[in-house]
């Protein structure tokens, strides 16, 4: 499984190197239960509980649309964290795939301050030397990106019309069953086949799940103001992908900061090799 917005093309880049298919997703495995537990339910009736609980989770994503929050996403040995600050039309994100002992490790530090974007890239691992033009990529500096060359690229670009990198509003709309299990806590199932545009799941993973995609177990938490604070999708094993958890968190609603542009002496124009790697 991949964190789609940030890592899908990064993994694809890894696959350009012979023998690196292992980088495509057998990272940390978290056991995924076949069905969520019903213990701890506080609802007087299943029907009433499900309707009220789903509405609560649908409403919990409203604050995300205001575009002022911090977030994290973790899954399959990949991590992503950052913040979105719509008032300044800016965002920054950091993403890591693999670790130094992997065949290929990739770190990206992305900064968006509309209309500009920059990325600092670090490639490591035993196979990094095989990537074309790696010396032009591992400069330790931020590469200024040509917006015309990254238009529509979900790994390097950022759409200020779609402020949530994880697409939790889309995910919650796909909920098929849910119950409240405690104060601000929920569990149930979601049809991820309806959530291909969420941004947090790769369509290839959804396809591999087959019928299982229609009832993926999840848990969720909301804060004291009813805003989504955590959502965990328990992705079953499918094809070559091991069972694992995709965890999304939101914090600091209304308290994010404008992204800081990189210092001019730390910026170079992005080389052709960078665009080739992600396209």
XYZ file of C-alpha atoms in Angstrom:
279
model
C 0.000 0.000 0.000
C 1.176 3.491 -0.772
C 0.418 6.960 0.444
C -0.730 8.071 -2.931
C -0.402 11.840 -3.123
C 3.201 11.843 -1.977
C 4.683 8.464 -2.734
C 3.010 6.793 -5.682
C 5.379 8.180 -8.288
C 8.299 7.820 -5.928
C 7.647 4.103 -5.757
C 7.157 4.070 -9.516
C 10.553 5.693 -9.871
C 12.009 2.935 -7.726
C 10.536 0.357 -10.040
C 12.528 1.815 -12.923
C 15.552 0.204 -11.320
C 15.725 -3.576 -11.904
C 15.218 -5.653 -8.788
C 13.616 -2.933 -6.673
C 10.075 -4.297 -6.708
C 10.535 -5.049 -3.008
C 10.435 -1.304 -2.371
C 6.799 -1.359 -3.444
C 5.261 -2.100 -0.164
C 6.087 -4.816 2.329
C 6.921 -2.334 5.028
C 5.741 -2.463 8.605
C 2.787 -4.811 8.836
C -0.004 -4.083 11.226
C -2.562 -6.793 11.725
C -5.878 -5.984 10.120
C -8.926 -7.607 11.599
C -11.480 -9.060 9.238
C -14.340 -7.249 10.969
C -14.348 -4.491 13.570
C -15.213 -5.369 17.137
C -18.593 -4.321 18.426
C -17.537 -4.268 22.069
C -18.037 -1.045 23.941
C -20.954 0.144 21.789
C -23.016 2.738 23.620
C -25.820 3.024 21.073
C -29.429 2.169 22.010
C -30.098 0.724 18.561
C -27.838 -0.273 15.654
C -29.798 1.707 13.040
C -29.980 4.926 15.045
C -26.349 4.577 16.098
C -25.088 4.047 12.577
C -26.976 7.032 11.165
C -25.925 9.422 13.928
C -22.349 8.148 13.990
C -21.920 8.497 10.238
C -23.272 12.040 10.293
C -20.867 12.883 13.109
C -17.933 11.670 11.034
C -19.160 13.455 7.907
C -19.396 16.672 9.932
C -15.969 16.053 11.476
C -14.263 16.857 8.163
C -15.850 20.305 7.769
C -13.000 22.048 9.606
C -10.459 20.541 7.201
C -11.980 22.557 4.372
C -10.968 25.735 6.164
C -7.385 24.812 5.246
C -5.604 25.532 8.497
C -4.228 22.367 10.115
C -1.306 19.991 10.536
C -1.447 16.364 9.412
C 0.424 13.054 9.321
C 0.001 9.912 7.222
C 1.806 6.629 7.834
C 1.643 3.257 6.118
C 3.767 0.594 4.428
C 7.080 1.990 5.603
C 6.179 5.476 4.341
C 5.558 8.557 6.427
C 4.297 12.005 5.520
C 3.708 15.043 7.664
C 3.087 18.692 7.095
C 0.743 21.619 7.395
C -1.687 23.475 5.196
C -2.261 27.213 5.582
C -4.901 28.334 3.108
C -4.961 31.961 4.351
C -1.458 32.418 2.935
C -1.988 29.928 0.075
C 0.939 27.898 1.346
C 1.756 24.398 2.569
C 4.791 22.362 3.480
C 5.239 18.592 3.583
C 7.939 16.093 4.408
C 7.808 12.527 3.175
C 10.063 9.498 3.693
C 9.948 6.149 1.937
C 12.062 3.285 3.241
C 15.163 3.668 5.406
C 18.954 3.716 4.848
C 19.058 -0.099 4.898
C 16.520 -0.347 2.053
C 17.492 -0.831 -1.578
C 16.133 2.648 -2.119
C 15.278 5.375 0.380
C 13.681 8.613 -0.682
C 13.065 11.785 1.317
C 11.218 14.796 -0.021
C 10.836 18.193 1.596
C 8.167 20.103 -0.318
C 7.259 23.754 0.096
C 4.367 25.419 -1.708
C 3.816 29.175 -1.562
C 1.474 29.965 -4.409
C 2.440 30.419 -7.198
C 5.812 28.763 -6.454
C 6.924 25.317 -5.300
C 10.255 23.878 -4.192
C 11.436 20.377 -3.361
C 14.584 19.135 -1.632
C 15.266 15.527 -2.507
C 17.463 12.955 -0.807
C 18.016 9.545 -2.383
C 19.787 6.822 -0.447
C 20.172 3.079 -0.242
C 22.303 0.638 -2.185
C 20.529 1.298 -5.501
C 20.465 5.104 -5.378
C 23.584 5.329 -7.540
C 21.692 3.649 -10.381
C 19.162 6.484 -10.675
C 19.955 8.650 -13.725
C 21.447 11.998 -12.758
C 21.424 11.257 -9.032
C 24.261 13.745 -8.434
C 22.064 16.508 -9.831
C 19.290 15.478 -7.454
C 21.204 14.921 -4.201
C 22.440 18.506 -3.984
C 21.153 19.271 -0.494
C 19.383 22.301 -1.945
C 15.795 23.121 -2.815
C 14.877 22.715 -6.469
C 12.572 25.449 -7.732
C 9.835 23.803 -9.791
C 8.401 24.959 -13.104
C 4.649 24.918 -12.482
C 3.953 24.087 -16.118
C 6.019 20.910 -15.781
C 4.350 19.654 -12.608
C 0.764 20.544 -13.481
C -1.429 17.628 -12.453
C 1.476 15.862 -10.712
C 0.099 14.747 -7.344
C 3.553 14.070 -5.915
C 5.133 17.453 -6.602
C 2.133 19.731 -6.954
C -0.496 20.977 -4.528
C -4.078 21.857 -5.372
C -5.391 24.704 -3.213
C -8.886 23.761 -4.360
C -8.414 20.386 -2.614
C -6.773 21.258 0.659
C -6.732 17.853 2.355
C -3.802 15.661 1.255
C -5.542 12.572 2.693
C -9.026 13.257 1.336
C -10.777 12.271 4.562
C -14.059 13.857 3.472
C -14.156 11.437 0.530
C -13.265 8.515 2.784
C -16.019 9.263 5.279
C -18.576 9.506 2.493
C -17.723 5.890 1.677
C -18.600 4.623 5.171
C -20.922 1.635 4.940
C -21.248 0.806 8.635
C -20.206 2.665 11.771
C -20.916 2.705 15.494
C -19.755 4.889 18.347
C -17.579 2.957 20.775
C -16.838 5.664 23.314
C -16.487 9.391 23.792
C -15.325 10.689 20.393
C -14.434 7.172 19.201
C -15.904 5.221 16.295
C -15.350 2.027 14.322
C -16.922 0.429 11.293
C -16.286 -0.308 7.634
C -15.733 1.861 4.579
C -16.076 1.136 0.867
C -12.721 2.359 -0.416
C -13.679 1.483 -3.997
C -15.613 4.769 -3.850
C -12.623 6.668 -2.513
C -10.098 6.489 -5.350
C -9.984 10.304 -5.421
C -9.270 10.622 -1.697
C -5.528 10.940 -2.299
C -4.444 8.582 0.471
C -5.012 5.264 -1.317
C -3.433 4.130 -4.554
C -6.049 2.926 -7.100
C -3.868 -0.140 -7.764
C -4.277 -1.169 -4.125
C -8.039 -0.688 -4.323
C -8.142 -2.859 -7.448
C -6.045 -5.572 -5.792
C -8.459 -5.690 -2.859
C -11.315 -6.769 -5.127
C -14.528 -7.366 -3.163
C -12.653 -6.673 0.090
C -12.495 -3.001 -0.914
C -16.200 -2.668 -0.158
C -15.815 -3.318 3.566
C -12.419 -2.199 4.858
C -12.428 -1.902 8.672
C -11.583 1.477 10.176
C -11.443 3.333 13.464
C -11.777 7.080 13.925
C -11.507 9.698 16.662
C -12.785 13.251 16.898
C -11.644 15.984 19.265
C -13.786 17.769 21.856
C -15.076 20.107 19.129
C -16.133 17.205 16.924
C -13.272 17.640 14.432
C -11.569 14.581 12.954
C -8.316 13.897 14.796
C -7.495 10.357 13.662
C -8.601 7.794 11.109
C -7.040 4.358 10.704
C -7.869 2.153 7.721
C -7.068 -1.506 8.333
C -6.145 -2.630 4.835
C -6.431 -6.418 4.333
C -3.721 -8.397 2.558
C -4.260 -8.441 -1.202
C -2.043 -9.589 -4.052
C 1.565 -8.854 -3.125
C 0.556 -6.351 -0.428
C 0.642 -7.423 3.210
C -2.117 -6.439 5.619
C -1.324 -3.099 7.200
C -2.733 0.079 8.673
C -2.973 3.474 7.012
C -3.119 6.071 9.774
C -4.124 9.693 9.195
C -4.068 12.355 11.923
C -5.047 16.035 12.107
C -3.944 18.523 14.757
C -3.633 22.267 15.382
C -6.840 23.283 13.642
C -6.696 27.041 13.127
C -3.129 27.212 14.425
C -0.998 26.213 11.438
C 1.577 28.698 10.162
C 2.410 29.999 6.726
C 5.075 27.931 4.988
C 8.510 29.527 4.966
C 10.103 29.922 1.551
C 13.631 28.500 1.358
C 16.516 31.007 1.538
C 17.657 32.188 -1.891
C 21.155 30.779 -1.385
C 19.623 27.331 -0.836
C 17.654 27.313 -4.115
C 18.567 26.039 -7.576
C 16.370 25.482 -10.610
C 15.138 21.913 -10.886
C 17.146 19.857 -13.402
C 15.576 17.749 -16.123
C 16.437 14.612 -14.144
C 13.990 15.603 -11.413
C 11.047 15.996 -13.775
C 11.996 12.743 -15.494
C 12.062 10.928 -12.143
C 8.529 11.981 -11.220
C 6.936 11.905 -14.650
